[in-house]
């Protein structure tokens, strides 16, 4: 469904760490109890989840930009690591939720009227994420941020003198 989020100029964007506990619990609730919802209840819940999901990734992008501008900023480094830890978990939970919805009695109607495509039909009912895969994604993202921080200020100490290494 289309979002009415609009465009916000970068200079007006305010970073706020997303409430992953709230988002994760909402997704888990739909995955576990989606069959008990009416069509209007499930679509209202999906709308709320969608808004929080896109807010999560907007804040992720904003933190990433701010960290890229100043890789010595420990606050945004920590925020990027927060997202590195949580984005694979979010994606796993979304996959689990859509897999559960694909098995629900409302799947065909959701595809037709809510997603306006055969979105849920693409889910086999099995999740592609497992704990090991999520852990690997988290570690990969963490290493990328550590690498970016290292190459942004490549100083090598030789005999007590800083030597600036340029790539």
PDB file of C-alpha atoms in Angstrom:
ATOM      1  CA  UNK A   1       0.000   0.000   0.000  1.00  0.00           C
ATOM      2  CA  UNK A   2       1.224   3.495  -0.747  1.00  0.00           C
ATOM      3  CA  UNK A   3       2.646   5.508   2.091  1.00  0.00           C
ATOM      4  CA  UNK A   4       1.887   9.151   2.740  1.00  0.00           C
ATOM      5  CA  UNK A   5       5.199   9.719   4.486  1.00  0.00           C
ATOM      6  CA  UNK A   6       6.186  12.539   2.144  1.00  0.00           C
ATOM      7  CA  UNK A   7       9.606  14.060   1.660  1.00  0.00           C
ATOM      8  CA  UNK A   8      11.544  15.692   4.465  1.00  0.00           C
ATOM      9  CA  UNK A   9      14.644  17.780   3.720  1.00  0.00           C
ATOM     10  CA  UNK A  10      17.816  16.252   5.163  1.00  0.00           C
ATOM     11  CA  UNK A  11      18.446  19.340   7.301  1.00  0.00           C
ATOM     12  CA  UNK A  12      15.040  18.859   8.946  1.00  0.00           C
ATOM     13  CA  UNK A  13      15.526  15.178   9.749  1.00  0.00           C
ATOM     14  CA  UNK A  14      15.872  14.379  13.416  1.00  0.00           C
ATOM     15  CA  UNK A  15      17.475  11.097  14.384  1.00  0.00           C
ATOM     16  CA  UNK A  16      15.564   8.986  16.881  1.00  0.00           C
ATOM     17  CA  UNK A  17      16.448   5.398  17.719  1.00  0.00           C
ATOM     18  CA  UNK A  18      13.532   3.153  16.719  1.00  0.00           C
ATOM     19  CA  UNK A  19      11.617   1.223  19.360  1.00  0.00           C
ATOM     20  CA  UNK A  20      12.529  -2.266  18.185  1.00  0.00           C
ATOM     21  CA  UNK A  21      10.789  -3.891  21.155  1.00  0.00           C
ATOM     22  CA  UNK A  22       7.476  -2.425  20.007  1.00  0.00           C
ATOM     23  CA  UNK A  23       8.062  -3.230  16.338  1.00  0.00           C
ATOM     24  CA  UNK A  24       9.237  -6.788  17.012  1.00  0.00           C
ATOM     25  CA  UNK A  25       6.314  -7.515  19.358  1.00  0.00           C
ATOM     26  CA  UNK A  26       3.796  -6.218  16.803  1.00  0.00           C
ATOM     27  CA  UNK A  27       5.298  -8.400  14.074  1.00  0.00           C
ATOM     28  CA  UNK A  28       5.421 -11.445  16.367  1.00  0.00           C
ATOM     29  CA  UNK A  29       1.810 -10.869  17.363  1.00  0.00           C
ATOM     30  CA  UNK A  30       0.627 -10.856  13.745  1.00  0.00           C
ATOM     31  CA  UNK A  31       2.758 -13.912  12.929  1.00  0.00           C
ATOM     32  CA  UNK A  32       1.389 -15.845  15.898  1.00  0.00           C
ATOM     33  CA  UNK A  33      -2.200 -14.572  16.023  1.00  0.00           C
ATOM     34  CA  UNK A  34      -2.960 -13.321  12.519  1.00  0.00           C
ATOM     35  CA  UNK A  35      -5.589 -16.003  11.993  1.00  0.00           C
ATOM     36  CA  UNK A  36      -7.679 -14.511  14.793  1.00  0.00           C
ATOM     37  CA  UNK A  37      -7.866 -11.056  13.187  1.00  0.00           C
ATOM     38  CA  UNK A  38     -10.559  -9.824  10.833  1.00  0.00           C
ATOM     39  CA  UNK A  39      -9.463  -8.414   7.487  1.00  0.00           C
ATOM     40  CA  UNK A  40      -9.778  -4.805   8.699  1.00  0.00           C
ATOM     41  CA  UNK A  41      -7.881  -5.587  11.917  1.00  0.00           C
ATOM     42  CA  UNK A  42      -5.019  -7.295  10.113  1.00  0.00           C
ATOM     43  CA  UNK A  43      -4.679  -4.524   7.518  1.00  0.00           C
ATOM     44  CA  UNK A  44      -4.687  -1.862  10.255  1.00  0.00           C
ATOM     45  CA  UNK A  45      -1.950  -3.785  12.069  1.00  0.00           C
ATOM     46  CA  UNK A  46       0.035  -4.210   8.840  1.00  0.00           C
ATOM     47  CA  UNK A  47      -0.250  -0.461   8.214  1.00  0.00           C
ATOM     48  CA  UNK A  48       1.201   0.272  11.666  1.00  0.00           C
ATOM     49  CA  UNK A  49       3.988  -2.269  11.178  1.00  0.00           C
ATOM     50  CA  UNK A  50       4.749  -0.845   7.722  1.00  0.00           C
ATOM     51  CA  UNK A  51       5.073   2.675   9.139  1.00  0.00           C
ATOM     52  CA  UNK A  52       7.434   1.497  11.907  1.00  0.00           C
ATOM     53  CA  UNK A  53       9.381  -0.655   9.437  1.00  0.00           C
ATOM     54  CA  UNK A  54      10.050   2.267   7.086  1.00  0.00           C
ATOM     55  CA  UNK A  55      10.837   4.541  10.005  1.00  0.00           C
ATOM     56  CA  UNK A  56      13.382   1.953  11.202  1.00  0.00           C
ATOM     57  CA  UNK A  57      15.137   1.931   7.822  1.00  0.00           C
ATOM     58  CA  UNK A  58      14.934   5.715   7.483  1.00  0.00           C
ATOM     59  CA  UNK A  59      16.713   6.098  10.837  1.00  0.00           C
ATOM     60  CA  UNK A  60      19.204   3.411   9.783  1.00  0.00           C
ATOM     61  CA  UNK A  61      20.011   5.384   6.642  1.00  0.00           C
ATOM     62  CA  UNK A  62      20.248   8.644   8.564  1.00  0.00           C
ATOM     63  CA  UNK A  63      22.613   7.118  11.145  1.00  0.00           C
ATOM     64  CA  UNK A  64      24.681   5.603   8.340  1.00  0.00           C
ATOM     65  CA  UNK A  65      24.971   8.964   6.555  1.00  0.00           C
ATOM     66  CA  UNK A  66      25.935  10.775   9.745  1.00  0.00           C
ATOM     67  CA  UNK A  67      28.512   8.111  10.579  1.00  0.00           C
ATOM     68  CA  UNK A  68      29.920   8.273   7.024  1.00  0.00           C
ATOM     69  CA  UNK A  69      30.339  12.034   7.372  1.00  0.00           C
ATOM     70  CA  UNK A  70      32.276  11.658  10.635  1.00  0.00           C
ATOM     71  CA  UNK A  71      33.519   8.143  11.348  1.00  0.00           C
ATOM     72  CA  UNK A  72      35.046   9.327  14.629  1.00  0.00           C
ATOM     73  CA  UNK A  73      31.557  10.032  16.005  1.00  0.00           C
ATOM     74  CA  UNK A  74      31.135   7.269  18.576  1.00  0.00           C
ATOM     75  CA  UNK A  75      27.390   7.955  18.990  1.00  0.00           C
ATOM     76  CA  UNK A  76      26.610   7.200  15.343  1.00  0.00           C
ATOM     77  CA  UNK A  77      29.057   4.303  15.323  1.00  0.00           C
ATOM     78  CA  UNK A  78      27.051   2.772  18.181  1.00  0.00           C
ATOM     79  CA  UNK A  79      23.793   3.518  16.368  1.00  0.00           C
ATOM     80  CA  UNK A  80      25.070   1.845  13.213  1.00  0.00           C
ATOM     81  CA  UNK A  81      26.066  -1.190  15.262  1.00  0.00           C
ATOM     82  CA  UNK A  82      22.566  -1.163  16.805  1.00  0.00           C
ATOM     83  CA  UNK A  83      21.108  -1.358  13.300  1.00  0.00           C
ATOM     84  CA  UNK A  84      23.650  -3.997  12.281  1.00  0.00           C
ATOM     85  CA  UNK A  85      22.373  -6.115  15.138  1.00  0.00           C
ATOM     86  CA  UNK A  86      18.682  -5.447  14.635  1.00  0.00           C
ATOM     87  CA  UNK A  87      18.097  -5.198  10.882  1.00  0.00           C
ATOM     88  CA  UNK A  88      18.682  -8.933  10.219  1.00  0.00           C
ATOM     89  CA  UNK A  89      16.368  -9.739  13.135  1.00  0.00           C
ATOM     90  CA  UNK A  90      13.731  -7.386  11.717  1.00  0.00           C
ATOM     91  CA  UNK A  91      14.019  -8.967   8.286  1.00  0.00           C
ATOM     92  CA  UNK A  92      13.749 -12.437   9.817  1.00  0.00           C
ATOM     93  CA  UNK A  93      10.645 -11.449  11.765  1.00  0.00           C
ATOM     94  CA  UNK A  94       9.046  -9.858   8.690  1.00  0.00           C
ATOM     95  CA  UNK A  95       9.766 -13.023   6.711  1.00  0.00           C
ATOM     96  CA  UNK A  96       8.221 -15.138   9.484  1.00  0.00           C
ATOM     97  CA  UNK A  97       5.157 -12.880   9.572  1.00  0.00           C
ATOM     98  CA  UNK A  98       4.632 -12.985   5.798  1.00  0.00           C
ATOM     99  CA  UNK A  99       5.120 -16.755   5.791  1.00  0.00           C
ATOM    100  CA  UNK A 100       2.436 -17.069   8.474  1.00  0.00           C
ATOM    101  CA  UNK A 101       0.102 -14.734   6.577  1.00  0.00           C
ATOM    102  CA  UNK A 102       0.656 -16.783   3.402  1.00  0.00           C
ATOM    103  CA  UNK A 103      -0.849 -19.754   5.266  1.00  0.00           C
ATOM    104  CA  UNK A 104      -3.781 -17.761   6.663  1.00  0.00           C
ATOM    105  CA  UNK A 105      -7.343 -17.879   5.356  1.00  0.00           C
ATOM    106  CA  UNK A 106      -6.993 -14.174   4.466  1.00  0.00           C
ATOM    107  CA  UNK A 107      -3.955 -14.695   2.205  1.00  0.00           C
ATOM    108  CA  UNK A 108      -5.789 -14.442  -1.122  1.00  0.00           C
ATOM    109  CA  UNK A 109      -7.756 -11.366  -0.063  1.00  0.00           C
ATOM    110  CA  UNK A 110      -4.639  -9.681   1.344  1.00  0.00           C
ATOM    111  CA  UNK A 111      -2.808 -10.335  -1.930  1.00  0.00           C
ATOM    112  CA  UNK A 112      -5.677  -9.008  -4.014  1.00  0.00           C
ATOM    113  CA  UNK A 113      -6.881  -6.045  -1.959  1.00  0.00           C
ATOM    114  CA  UNK A 114      -4.028  -5.025   0.335  1.00  0.00           C
ATOM    115  CA  UNK A 115      -0.792  -5.846  -1.475  1.00  0.00           C
ATOM    116  CA  UNK A 116      -2.414  -5.554  -4.918  1.00  0.00           C
ATOM    117  CA  UNK A 117      -0.136  -8.298  -6.174  1.00  0.00           C
ATOM    118  CA  UNK A 118       0.637 -11.919  -5.459  1.00  0.00           C
ATOM    119  CA  UNK A 119       3.041 -10.901  -2.711  1.00  0.00           C
ATOM    120  CA  UNK A 120       2.078 -13.512  -0.131  1.00  0.00           C
ATOM    121  CA  UNK A 121       1.880 -16.153  -2.832  1.00  0.00           C
ATOM    122  CA  UNK A 122       5.653 -15.873  -3.147  1.00  0.00           C
ATOM    123  CA  UNK A 123       6.056 -17.190   0.400  1.00  0.00           C
ATOM    124  CA  UNK A 124       6.166 -20.945   0.597  1.00  0.00           C
ATOM    125  CA  UNK A 125       5.270 -20.849   4.259  1.00  0.00           C
ATOM    126  CA  UNK A 126       8.865 -21.613   5.177  1.00  0.00           C
ATOM    127  CA  UNK A 127      11.215 -18.888   6.347  1.00  0.00           C
ATOM    128  CA  UNK A 128      14.551 -18.436   4.611  1.00  0.00           C
ATOM    129  CA  UNK A 129      16.123 -17.092   7.782  1.00  0.00           C
ATOM    130  CA  UNK A 130      17.611 -19.214  10.517  1.00  0.00           C
ATOM    131  CA  UNK A 131      19.675 -18.249  13.537  1.00  0.00           C
ATOM    132  CA  UNK A 132      23.006 -18.903  11.842  1.00  0.00           C
ATOM    133  CA  UNK A 133      22.073 -16.825   8.778  1.00  0.00           C
ATOM    134  CA  UNK A 134      20.955 -13.912  10.968  1.00  0.00           C
ATOM    135  CA  UNK A 135      24.185 -14.121  12.982  1.00  0.00           C
ATOM    136  CA  UNK A 136      26.256 -14.033   9.796  1.00  0.00           C
ATOM    137  CA  UNK A 137      24.363 -10.976   8.524  1.00  0.00           C
ATOM    138  CA  UNK A 138      24.931  -9.227  11.847  1.00  0.00           C
ATOM    139  CA  UNK A 139      28.638 -10.010  11.830  1.00  0.00           C
ATOM    140  CA  UNK A 140      29.015  -8.920   8.198  1.00  0.00           C
ATOM    141  CA  UNK A 141      27.400  -5.570   8.897  1.00  0.00           C
ATOM    142  CA  UNK A 142      29.512  -5.041  12.006  1.00  0.00           C
ATOM    143  CA  UNK A 143      32.701  -5.738  10.045  1.00  0.00           C
ATOM    144  CA  UNK A 144      31.666  -3.315   7.284  1.00  0.00           C
ATOM    145  CA  UNK A 145      31.280  -0.493   9.826  1.00  0.00           C
ATOM    146  CA  UNK A 146      34.586  -1.335  11.490  1.00  0.00           C
ATOM    147  CA  UNK A 147      36.273  -1.326   8.074  1.00  0.00           C
ATOM    148  CA  UNK A 148      34.716   2.029   7.124  1.00  0.00           C
ATOM    149  CA  UNK A 149      35.967   3.551  10.377  1.00  0.00           C
ATOM    150  CA  UNK A 150      39.467   2.177   9.796  1.00  0.00           C
ATOM    151  CA  UNK A 151      39.863   3.404   6.224  1.00  0.00           C
ATOM    152  CA  UNK A 152      38.393   6.833   6.919  1.00  0.00           C
ATOM    153  CA  UNK A 153      41.393   7.790   9.044  1.00  0.00           C
ATOM    154  CA  UNK A 154      44.230   5.591   7.837  1.00  0.00           C
ATOM    155  CA  UNK A 155      47.071   6.593  10.122  1.00  0.00           C
ATOM    156  CA  UNK A 156      49.958   4.215  10.692  1.00  0.00           C
ATOM    157  CA  UNK A 157      52.291   4.772  13.618  1.00  0.00           C
ATOM    158  CA  UNK A 158      55.910   4.272  12.508  1.00  0.00           C
ATOM    159  CA  UNK A 159      58.558   4.828  15.176  1.00  0.00           C
ATOM    160  CA  UNK A 160      56.174   7.054  17.127  1.00  0.00           C
ATOM    161  CA  UNK A 161      55.386   9.247  14.117  1.00  0.00           C
ATOM    162  CA  UNK A 162      51.969   9.226  12.454  1.00  0.00           C
ATOM    163  CA  UNK A 163      52.129   8.403   8.764  1.00  0.00           C
ATOM    164  CA  UNK A 164      48.979   9.069   6.802  1.00  0.00           C
ATOM    165  CA  UNK A 165      48.216   6.278   4.408  1.00  0.00           C
ATOM    166  CA  UNK A 166      46.239   7.187   1.317  1.00  0.00           C
ATOM    167  CA  UNK A 167      44.394   4.671  -0.773  1.00  0.00           C
TER     168      UNK A 167
END
